[in-house]
Short mmCIF file of C-alpha atoms in Angstrom, two decimals:
data_model
loop_
_atom_site.label_atom_id
_atom_site.label_comp_id
_atom_site.label_asym_id
_atom_site.label_seq_id
_atom_site.Cartn_x
_atom_site.Cartn_y
_atom_site.Cartn_z
CA MET A 1 -26.08 64.65 -2.26
CA ALA A 2 -24.49 60.97 -2.74
CA ARG A 3 -21.31 60.43 -1.06
CA GLU A 4 -19.13 57.35 -1.84
CA ILE A 5 -18.37 54.97 0.93
CA LEU A 6 -14.51 54.35 0.27
CA MET A 7 -11.82 51.65 2.26
CA PRO A 8 -10.02 53.97 3.80
CA LYS A 9 -6.10 54.14 4.17
CA LEU A 10 -5.26 53.45 7.54
CA GLY A 11 -1.58 54.21 7.09
CA LEU A 12 1.34 55.07 4.74
CA THR A 13 1.78 50.91 3.96
CA MET A 14 -1.35 50.07 3.57
CA ALA A 15 -2.40 48.12 0.07
CA GLU A 16 -5.81 46.45 0.94
CA GLY A 17 -8.62 46.08 3.86
CA THR A 18 -11.06 43.47 4.58
CA VAL A 19 -14.42 44.38 5.88
CA THR A 20 -14.81 42.23 8.59
CA LYS A 21 -18.69 43.35 9.82
CA TRP A 22 -21.06 46.28 8.85
CA PHE A 23 -23.23 47.63 11.24
CA VAL A 24 -25.84 48.90 9.21
CA GLU A 25 -28.26 47.17 6.59
CA GLU A 26 -29.51 48.84 3.40
CA GLY A 27 -32.32 51.61 3.75
CA ASN A 28 -30.70 52.21 7.43
CA ASN A 29 -30.42 56.12 8.07
CA VAL A 30 -27.35 56.82 9.46
CA LYS A 31 -25.87 60.36 10.97
CA VAL A 32 -22.46 62.01 11.02
CA GLY A 33 -20.90 59.83 14.05
CA ASP A 34 -21.93 56.56 13.65
CA LYS A 35 -20.45 53.17 13.08
CA LEU A 36 -21.07 51.97 9.92
CA PHE A 37 -18.17 49.48 8.79
CA GLU A 38 -15.36 47.28 10.24
CA VAL A 39 -11.87 46.90 8.77
CA GLU A 40 -8.71 44.82 9.16
CA THR A 41 -5.33 45.40 8.02
CA ASP A 42 -2.51 43.88 8.18
CA LYS A 43 -1.87 45.96 11.27
CA LEU A 44 -5.14 46.99 13.10
CA THR A 45 -8.52 46.62 13.00
CA ASN A 46 -10.81 49.85 12.80
CA GLU A 47 -14.36 51.24 13.33
CA ILE A 48 -15.32 53.80 10.63
CA ILE A 49 -17.76 55.98 11.35
CA ALA A 50 -19.37 58.00 9.04
CA ASP A 51 -18.90 61.81 8.20
CA THR A 52 -22.01 62.03 6.21
CA GLU A 53 -25.87 61.53 6.97
CA GLY A 54 -28.30 59.61 4.34
CA ILE A 55 -29.59 56.66 4.32
CA VAL A 56 -27.54 53.49 3.30
CA ARG A 57 -28.35 52.79 0.14
CA LYS A 58 -26.06 50.26 -1.65
CA ILE A 59 -23.51 48.16 0.09
CA VAL A 60 -21.21 46.90 -2.55
CA VAL A 61 -18.09 44.99 -0.47
CA GLN A 62 -19.70 42.09 2.12
CA ALA A 63 -18.22 41.15 5.29
CA GLY A 64 -15.10 38.71 4.68
CA GLU A 65 -14.74 40.60 1.61
CA THR A 66 -10.87 42.45 0.89
CA VAL A 67 -10.68 45.42 -1.43
CA PRO A 68 -7.51 47.84 -2.39
CA VAL A 69 -7.25 51.14 -0.66
CA LYS A 70 -10.09 53.73 -2.36
CA ALA A 71 -12.57 51.11 -3.46
CA LEU A 72 -16.18 51.62 -2.88
CA ILE A 73 -17.51 50.17 -0.47
CA GLY A 74 -21.38 51.60 -0.53
CA VAL A 75 -23.10 54.53 -1.02
CA ILE A 76 -25.11 56.78 1.36
CA ALA A 77 -28.01 59.34 -0.23
CA ASP A 78 -31.09 60.91 0.10
CA LYS A 79 -33.93 58.22 -0.62
CA ASN A 80 -34.84 58.98 -4.10
CA GLU A 81 -31.15 60.26 -5.52
CA ASP A 82 -29.52 58.32 -8.48
CA ILE A 83 -26.75 56.98 -7.57
CA SER A 84 -26.17 54.51 -10.64
CA GLY A 85 -23.59 57.21 -11.50
CA ILE A 86 -21.36 55.63 -8.79
CA ILE A 87 -22.26 52.41 -8.60
CA GLY A 88 -22.58 51.68 -12.41
CA LYS A 89 -24.70 50.03 -14.93
CA ASN A 90 -23.66 46.83 -14.52
CA LEU A 91 -23.58 46.67 -10.28
CA GLY A 92 -26.91 44.77 -10.29
CA ASN A 93 -25.84 42.11 -13.32
CA LYS A 94 -23.96 38.74 -10.84
CA GLU A 95 -22.00 37.68 -13.39
CA GLU A 96 -20.58 41.00 -14.60
CA GLU A 97 -20.02 42.06 -10.53
CA LYS A 98 -17.78 39.11 -10.43
CA VAL A 99 -15.64 40.03 -13.10
CA ALA A 100 -15.63 43.42 -12.64
CA ASP A 101 -13.13 42.56 -9.50
CA THR A 102 -10.32 42.78 -11.97
CA SER A 103 -10.33 46.47 -11.21
CA TYR A 104 -9.04 45.72 -7.97
CA ILE A 105 -5.79 44.89 -9.58
CA SER A 106 -3.41 47.67 -11.09
CA ASP A 107 -0.76 48.04 -13.07
CA VAL A 108 2.18 47.87 -11.11
CA GLU A 109 1.08 45.12 -9.53
CA VAL A 110 0.97 42.91 -12.23
CA ASN A 111 4.23 44.11 -12.82
CA GLU A 112 4.75 41.38 -15.56
CA ILE A 113 4.01 38.75 -13.35
CA LYS A 114 2.63 35.32 -14.72
CA ASN A 115 1.29 32.61 -13.44
CA THR A 116 2.89 29.48 -13.43
CA LYS A 117 4.22 26.49 -11.93
CA GLU A 118 7.41 28.30 -11.95
CA ASN A 119 6.05 31.55 -9.84
CA SER A 120 3.42 29.34 -8.38
CA ASP A 121 4.86 31.35 -5.02
CA TYR A 122 2.81 34.38 -5.80
CA ILE A 123 -0.54 34.34 -7.91
CA LEU A 124 -2.35 36.80 -8.73
CA ALA A 125 -6.15 36.60 -8.54
CA THR A 126 -8.94 39.13 -8.15
CA PRO A 127 -10.58 38.49 -4.63
CA TYR A 128 -14.01 37.63 -5.56
CA ALA A 129 -11.89 34.66 -7.72
CA LYS A 130 -9.52 34.14 -4.56
CA LYS A 131 -12.94 34.52 -2.75
CA LEU A 132 -14.47 31.47 -4.85
CA SER A 133 -11.71 29.13 -4.80
CA TYR A 134 -11.47 29.31 -0.83
CA GLU A 135 -14.90 28.19 -0.88
CA LYS A 136 -14.76 25.48 -3.65
CA GLY A 137 -11.32 24.25 -2.66
CA ILE A 138 -9.63 24.77 -5.51
CA ASP A 139 -5.81 25.51 -5.98
CA LEU A 140 -5.15 28.43 -7.96
CA SER A 141 -1.76 27.14 -9.05
CA GLU A 142 -3.89 25.21 -11.23
CA VAL A 143 -6.40 27.28 -12.51
CA GLU A 144 -5.79 29.22 -16.63
CA ALA A 145 -5.66 33.02 -16.05
CA THR A 146 -7.48 34.68 -19.14
CA GLY A 147 -7.35 38.60 -16.58
CA TYR A 148 -5.03 41.23 -18.35
CA SER A 149 -1.01 40.37 -17.36
CA GLY A 150 -2.13 36.72 -16.18
CA VAL A 151 -4.71 38.01 -13.76
CA ILE A 152 -7.08 35.09 -12.59
CA LEU A 153 -10.63 36.28 -12.90
CA ALA A 154 -14.26 34.76 -10.67
CA LYS A 155 -15.15 32.86 -14.40
CA ASP A 156 -11.48 31.18 -14.42
CA VAL A 157 -12.01 29.61 -11.67
CA GLU A 158 -15.77 28.88 -12.06
CA ARG A 159 -14.70 27.59 -15.66
CA TYR A 160 -11.89 25.40 -14.27
CA GLN A 161 -14.37 24.04 -11.29
CA ASN A 162 -17.15 22.92 -14.69
CA ASP A 163 -14.31 21.54 -16.91
CA LYS A 164 -13.27 19.64 -14.00
CA PRO A 165 -14.29 15.28 -14.71
CA ARG A 166 -17.30 14.45 -13.58
CA ILE A 167 -16.99 11.43 -11.00
CA LYS A 168 -19.45 8.67 -12.01
CA ALA A 169 -21.34 6.94 -8.50
CA THR A 170 -24.17 5.08 -8.02
CA PRO A 171 -27.24 7.98 -6.00
CA ALA A 172 -26.28 5.75 -2.45
CA ALA A 173 -22.39 5.56 -3.03
CA LYS A 174 -23.27 10.22 -3.14
CA LYS A 175 -25.32 9.66 -0.71
CA MET A 176 -23.10 8.34 1.81
CA ALA A 177 -19.83 9.81 0.93
CA SER A 178 -22.14 13.73 1.57
CA GLU A 179 -23.19 11.93 4.67
CA ASN A 180 -19.37 10.91 5.88
CA ASN A 181 -18.10 14.50 4.30
CA ILE A 182 -16.04 12.40 2.10
CA ASP A 183 -14.91 13.54 -1.09
CA LEU A 184 -15.53 11.30 -4.52
CA SER A 185 -12.40 12.49 -6.33
CA ALA A 186 -9.84 10.65 -3.67
CA ILE A 187 -12.10 7.29 -4.13
CA GLU A 188 -9.15 5.48 -6.65
CA LYS A 189 -11.84 3.41 -9.13
CA ASN A 190 -11.83 3.09 -12.66
CA ASP A 191 -15.78 2.61 -13.41
CA ARG A 192 -18.75 3.99 -11.56
CA ILE A 193 -18.45 4.41 -7.68
CA LYS A 194 -21.00 2.16 -5.41
CA LYS A 195 -21.55 2.56 -2.00
CA SER A 196 -19.10 -0.70 -1.27
CA ASP A 197 -17.01 1.62 -2.12
CA VAL A 198 -17.69 4.59 -0.61
CA ALA A 199 -18.04 2.06 3.40
CA GLY A 200 -14.03 0.81 2.45
CA TYR A 201 -12.58 3.88 2.06
CA ALA A 202 -14.14 5.36 5.07
CA THR A 203 -13.46 2.10 7.05
CA LYS A 204 -10.07 2.79 5.57
CA SER A 205 -9.73 6.53 6.48
CA GLU A 206 -11.04 5.18 10.55
CA LYS A 207 -8.03 3.26 10.31
CA SER A 208 -5.16 5.71 9.54
CA ALA A 209 -7.66 8.59 11.79
CA TYR A 210 -4.36 8.80 14.01
CA ASP A 211 -2.43 10.16 11.30
CA GLN A 212 -4.87 12.87 10.00
CA PRO A 213 -5.42 16.02 12.22
CA THR A 214 -8.51 16.80 14.29
CA GLU A 215 -9.11 20.04 12.94
CA THR A 216 -7.73 22.50 10.37
CA GLU A 217 -7.80 26.16 9.47
CA LYS A 218 -6.99 29.16 6.90
CA ALA A 219 -4.23 31.14 8.52
CA VAL A 220 -6.33 34.79 7.87
CA GLY A 221 -6.54 38.68 8.18
CA MET A 222 -4.12 39.46 11.17
CA ARG A 223 -3.48 36.30 11.65
CA LYS A 224 -2.16 35.25 8.68
CA ILE A 225 0.04 38.89 8.16
CA ILE A 226 1.50 38.69 11.56
CA SER A 227 2.73 34.52 10.55
CA GLU A 228 3.88 35.82 6.87
CA ARG A 229 6.45 38.86 8.88
CA MET A 230 7.24 36.91 11.43
CA ARG A 231 8.83 34.21 9.31
CA ALA A 232 10.94 36.91 6.66
CA ASN A 233 12.17 38.73 9.77
CA TRP A 234 13.62 35.14 11.14
CA ILE A 235 14.57 34.41 7.45
CA ALA A 236 16.42 37.58 6.36
CA THR A 237 17.57 38.96 9.57
CA PRO A 238 20.69 37.44 11.32
CA MET A 239 18.97 37.49 14.83
CA VAL A 240 21.58 36.60 17.83
CA THR A 241 19.97 36.77 21.29
CA PHE A 242 22.23 37.54 24.80
CA ASN A 243 20.39 36.84 28.28
CA MET A 244 21.77 38.29 31.56
CA GLU A 245 20.52 38.47 34.99
CA VAL A 246 19.97 41.05 36.93
CA ASP A 247 19.00 41.60 40.74
CA MET A 248 15.56 43.33 40.94
CA THR A 249 16.16 44.30 44.99
CA GLU A 250 16.88 48.00 44.57
CA PHE A 251 14.37 48.14 41.47
CA ILE A 252 11.36 46.86 43.76
CA ARG A 253 12.44 48.76 46.78
CA LEU A 254 12.44 52.03 44.12
CA ARG A 255 8.51 51.28 43.03
CA GLU A 256 6.95 49.88 46.43
CA LYS A 257 7.91 53.51 47.36
CA LEU A 258 6.68 54.96 44.12
CA LYS A 259 3.16 52.70 43.77
CA PRO A 260 1.12 54.99 46.49
CA ILE A 261 2.14 58.00 44.53
CA TYR A 262 1.35 56.95 41.31
CA ALA A 263 -2.03 55.13 42.29
CA ALA A 264 -3.33 58.61 44.13
CA GLU A 265 -3.44 59.94 40.30
CA GLY A 266 -5.22 56.74 39.22
CA LEU A 267 -2.10 55.50 37.58
CA LYS A 268 -0.28 51.41 38.26
CA LEU A 269 3.39 51.87 38.02
CA THR A 270 5.08 48.64 36.13
CA TYR A 271 8.34 47.32 36.05
CA ASN A 272 8.00 47.97 32.30
CA HIS A 273 7.02 51.22 32.29
CA MET A 274 10.25 51.83 34.80
CA ILE A 275 13.08 49.38 32.40
CA MET A 276 11.25 52.14 29.59
CA LYS A 277 12.70 54.55 31.27
CA VAL A 278 16.10 53.14 31.26
CA LEU A 279 15.67 52.30 27.61
CA GLY A 280 14.75 56.38 27.21
CA LYS A 281 18.00 57.41 28.45
CA LEU A 282 20.31 54.96 26.97
CA LEU A 283 19.02 54.56 23.83
CA MET A 284 20.05 57.96 22.53
CA LYS A 285 23.75 56.59 23.94
CA TYR A 286 23.93 53.28 21.85
CA ARG A 287 22.73 54.75 17.99
CA HIS A 288 23.37 51.58 16.58
CA LEU A 289 20.62 49.75 18.41
CA ASN A 290 18.02 52.65 17.71
CA ALA A 291 18.27 52.29 14.30
CA SER A 292 16.90 51.21 10.97
CA LEU A 293 18.38 48.44 8.78
CA GLU A 294 16.09 48.57 5.13
CA ASP A 295 17.63 46.78 2.13
CA ASP A 296 21.81 48.65 2.72
CA THR A 297 20.33 51.59 4.01
CA ILE A 298 20.93 52.43 7.98
CA THR A 299 19.10 55.36 9.81
CA TYR A 300 19.92 56.09 12.60
CA HIS A 301 17.10 58.28 15.17
CA ASN A 302 17.56 61.03 16.78
CA TYR A 303 15.22 59.85 18.97
CA VAL A 304 13.47 56.89 20.75
CA ASN A 305 10.19 55.36 19.75
CA LEU A 306 9.45 52.60 22.03
CA GLY A 307 7.20 49.91 20.83
CA VAL A 308 5.56 48.03 23.12
CA ALA A 309 4.05 44.55 22.18
CA VAL A 310 0.68 43.44 23.04
CA ASP A 311 -1.29 40.68 23.28
CA VAL A 312 -4.34 40.86 21.71
CA GLU A 313 -7.17 38.38 20.41
CA LYS A 314 -6.40 38.31 16.72
CA GLY A 315 -2.52 38.40 17.87
CA LEU A 316 0.73 40.24 18.53
CA MET A 317 0.16 44.59 18.09
CA VAL A 318 3.02 46.64 18.79
CA PRO A 319 2.22 50.79 19.43
CA ASN A 320 4.88 52.84 19.80
CA VAL A 321 5.49 55.44 22.50
CA LYS A 322 6.87 58.22 20.91
CA GLY A 323 9.47 60.60 22.19
CA LEU A 324 10.47 58.00 25.09
CA GLU A 325 13.24 59.88 25.94
CA THR A 326 11.64 63.36 26.50
CA MET A 327 9.31 61.99 28.97
CA THR A 328 8.83 61.55 32.92
CA LEU A 329 8.00 58.01 34.74
CA LYS A 330 4.72 60.10 34.76
CA GLU A 331 4.38 60.76 31.52
CA ILE A 332 5.92 56.64 30.46
CA ALA A 333 2.92 54.91 32.53
CA GLU A 334 -0.34 57.14 31.20
CA GLU A 335 0.69 56.47 27.48
CA THR A 336 1.69 53.09 27.98
CA GLU A 337 -1.47 51.94 29.14
CA ARG A 338 -3.54 54.09 26.91
CA LEU A 339 -2.04 52.68 23.86
CA ILE A 340 -2.45 48.89 25.39
CA GLU A 341 -6.19 49.68 26.32
CA ASN A 342 -6.12 51.00 22.77
CA ALA A 343 -4.54 47.92 21.39
CA ARG A 344 -7.06 45.69 23.23
CA THR A 345 -10.80 47.80 21.91
CA ASN A 346 -9.28 48.05 18.52
CA LYS A 347 -8.88 51.91 18.59
CA LEU A 348 -5.44 52.70 18.13
CA ASN A 349 -4.91 54.81 15.51
CA PRO A 350 -2.77 54.38 12.40
CA ASP A 351 0.09 56.74 13.46
CA ASP A 352 0.35 54.40 16.89
CA LEU A 353 1.68 51.50 15.12
CA PHE A 354 4.76 53.84 12.57
CA ASN A 355 8.13 54.63 12.90
CA GLY A 356 8.88 52.78 15.99
CA THR A 357 12.83 52.64 16.53
CA PHE A 358 13.00 49.82 19.32
CA THR A 359 10.62 47.46 20.76
CA ILE A 360 10.24 46.08 24.27
CA THR A 361 7.84 41.99 24.98
CA ASN A 362 7.47 40.92 28.32
CA ILE A 363 6.54 37.52 29.11
CA GLY A 364 7.38 36.95 32.46
CA MET A 365 3.40 36.48 33.67
CA PHE A 366 3.77 33.88 31.66
CA GLY A 367 6.35 32.27 34.31
CA MET A 368 9.07 32.52 31.47
CA ASP A 369 13.33 32.61 32.82
CA SER A 370 14.60 33.04 29.23
CA PHE A 371 13.59 33.40 25.59
CA THR A 372 14.87 35.00 21.73
CA PRO A 373 12.29 37.91 20.68
CA ILE A 374 11.82 38.22 17.35
CA ILE A 375 13.11 41.84 15.59
CA ASN A 376 10.27 44.17 14.27
CA ARG A 377 12.04 44.24 11.26
CA PRO A 378 13.31 47.52 10.03
CA GLU A 379 14.09 47.71 13.44
CA VAL A 380 16.99 46.18 14.44
CA ALA A 381 16.76 45.05 17.96
CA ILE A 382 14.48 44.20 21.04
CA LEU A 383 14.50 43.70 24.32
CA GLY A 384 12.80 40.65 26.49
CA ILE A 385 11.52 41.09 29.93
CA ASN A 386 11.11 37.73 31.82
CA ARG A 387 9.55 36.61 35.03
CA ILE A 388 10.95 37.84 38.46
CA VAL A 389 12.00 34.37 40.61
CA ASP A 390 14.23 34.60 44.19
CA LYS A 391 16.88 32.94 43.81
CA PRO A 392 20.20 32.24 46.35
CA VAL A 393 22.94 34.01 45.08
CA ALA A 394 26.79 34.91 46.26
CA ILE A 395 27.30 37.96 47.83
CA ASP A 396 30.41 39.16 49.57
CA LYS A 397 30.98 35.55 49.89
CA ARG A 398 28.06 34.41 51.28
CA VAL A 399 24.97 33.14 49.71
CA VAL A 400 21.72 34.98 50.54
CA VAL A 401 18.07 34.90 48.80
CA ARG A 402 17.07 37.77 45.91
CA PRO A 403 15.23 38.90 43.56
CA MET A 404 16.15 37.84 40.05
CA MET A 405 15.46 38.14 36.54
CA ASN A 406 16.11 37.47 33.16
CA LEU A 407 17.06 40.31 30.23
CA SER A 408 16.66 38.50 27.09
CA LEU A 409 18.09 41.28 24.36
CA THR A 410 18.03 40.09 20.15
CA THR A 411 20.49 41.92 17.79
CA ASP A 412 21.00 42.40 14.23
CA HIS A 413 24.21 40.87 14.09
CA SER A 414 25.17 41.75 10.66
CA LEU A 415 24.48 46.01 12.03
CA VAL A 416 25.01 45.21 16.51
CA ASP A 417 28.61 43.56 17.56
CA GLY A 418 28.06 40.83 19.97
CA ALA A 419 30.16 43.91 22.26
CA LEU A 420 27.89 46.53 21.25
CA SER A 421 24.51 44.03 22.70
CA ALA A 422 27.22 43.10 25.48
CA LYS A 423 27.77 46.67 27.29
CA PHE A 424 24.36 47.52 26.78
CA LEU A 425 23.02 45.06 28.46
CA SER A 426 25.41 45.38 30.95
CA GLU A 427 24.29 48.96 31.28
CA ILE A 428 20.71 48.12 31.39
CA LYS A 429 21.42 45.92 34.37
CA GLU A 430 23.63 48.98 36.04
CA PHE A 431 20.58 50.91 35.91
CA ILE A 432 17.62 48.12 37.37
CA GLU A 433 19.98 47.04 40.00
CA ASN A 434 20.81 51.11 41.27
CA PRO A 435 17.79 52.81 40.08
CA TYR A 436 18.34 55.68 41.53
CA LEU A 437 20.93 56.45 38.94
CA LEU A 438 17.72 57.31 36.96
CA ILE A 439 17.43 60.93 38.58
CA ASP A 440 18.59 63.47 36.20
#
């Protein structure tokens, strides 16, 4: 029986996904458990496996294309099975296929938005239209839409390109422009462009080359989403960062005692794990920091799901350790390392990334003494961990050298008062400098 391969929904907020890689080709035999394709969302990259066996009869969405959840990606069926009813009678027609991507825009997404210059911040276009505009270097805000409720179709982009006035140039001028990657439309000339015009433009460009970027690239996929969300978080949240220095002497001493015990069980105990244990105890007490703020609704959580920022190739991922307040130090170490490993090997489950209540981020390994961590909304606080460095400090009126570390706490000042943030940091400091308080 023929089976549709659909874009899976990998999380509550996922609306669309990008097929980044196919592991199979049309005509390949697959069995249950075989890898089919890789999909990238705004939060993670996942490998999708087959849940049926058969032949890959049709690949509908190619690598690099973005489609909404439940869109048809391909078809698995027996060799002689009729799949025309699944694919659609016009799928083989290239032009019809381009227009067909209007189905990826729903009535809800349209919501009466029109493509006007006044509303150019959000332009409605089908995925194929966006792909064409990117390949051809066309600004979608200049394209007239003919689709339903102002949606730009692929044919609108093609018409725009065909309607652009043709540039008159001699064959020699065209050849030189092509060889030197020069856009003839950038050369201001009322009559036919000649080779000498192109040479003059190239010389002028070389003189001002120091003003030009040497390399540019589009922010796409996960990198684009991370950029957009970081910008939105920064603009929408009145963030304030508090820094406090702590003496790590006893913390280090305790870790050195515990390391061989954990190593015997195949675990590497880190300062992060120990600080997470401190947060598990304190965040249940400081409910205003273990909260979420969405619009005018504040949610206080009766559990601690601690997000751990992980640097991966395509950006930053924040899986969270769920139920931190109930965990032993050993359980925290095990779960944290599992999440970090899965983040770096693209094996995270969608649930690993949702419902965080607080986040911790550590850049001490890069030699940082302080920084401003950005809150992972809708959370209202994030704790930054910096490097440990030996410093001279005064203790009992004597100067001694101690291992010191800065904590950088960023909070949403619209919900968390400065005094509360300072008190929270002070209690973290108390636990770190007296880690035996962790023993219940």
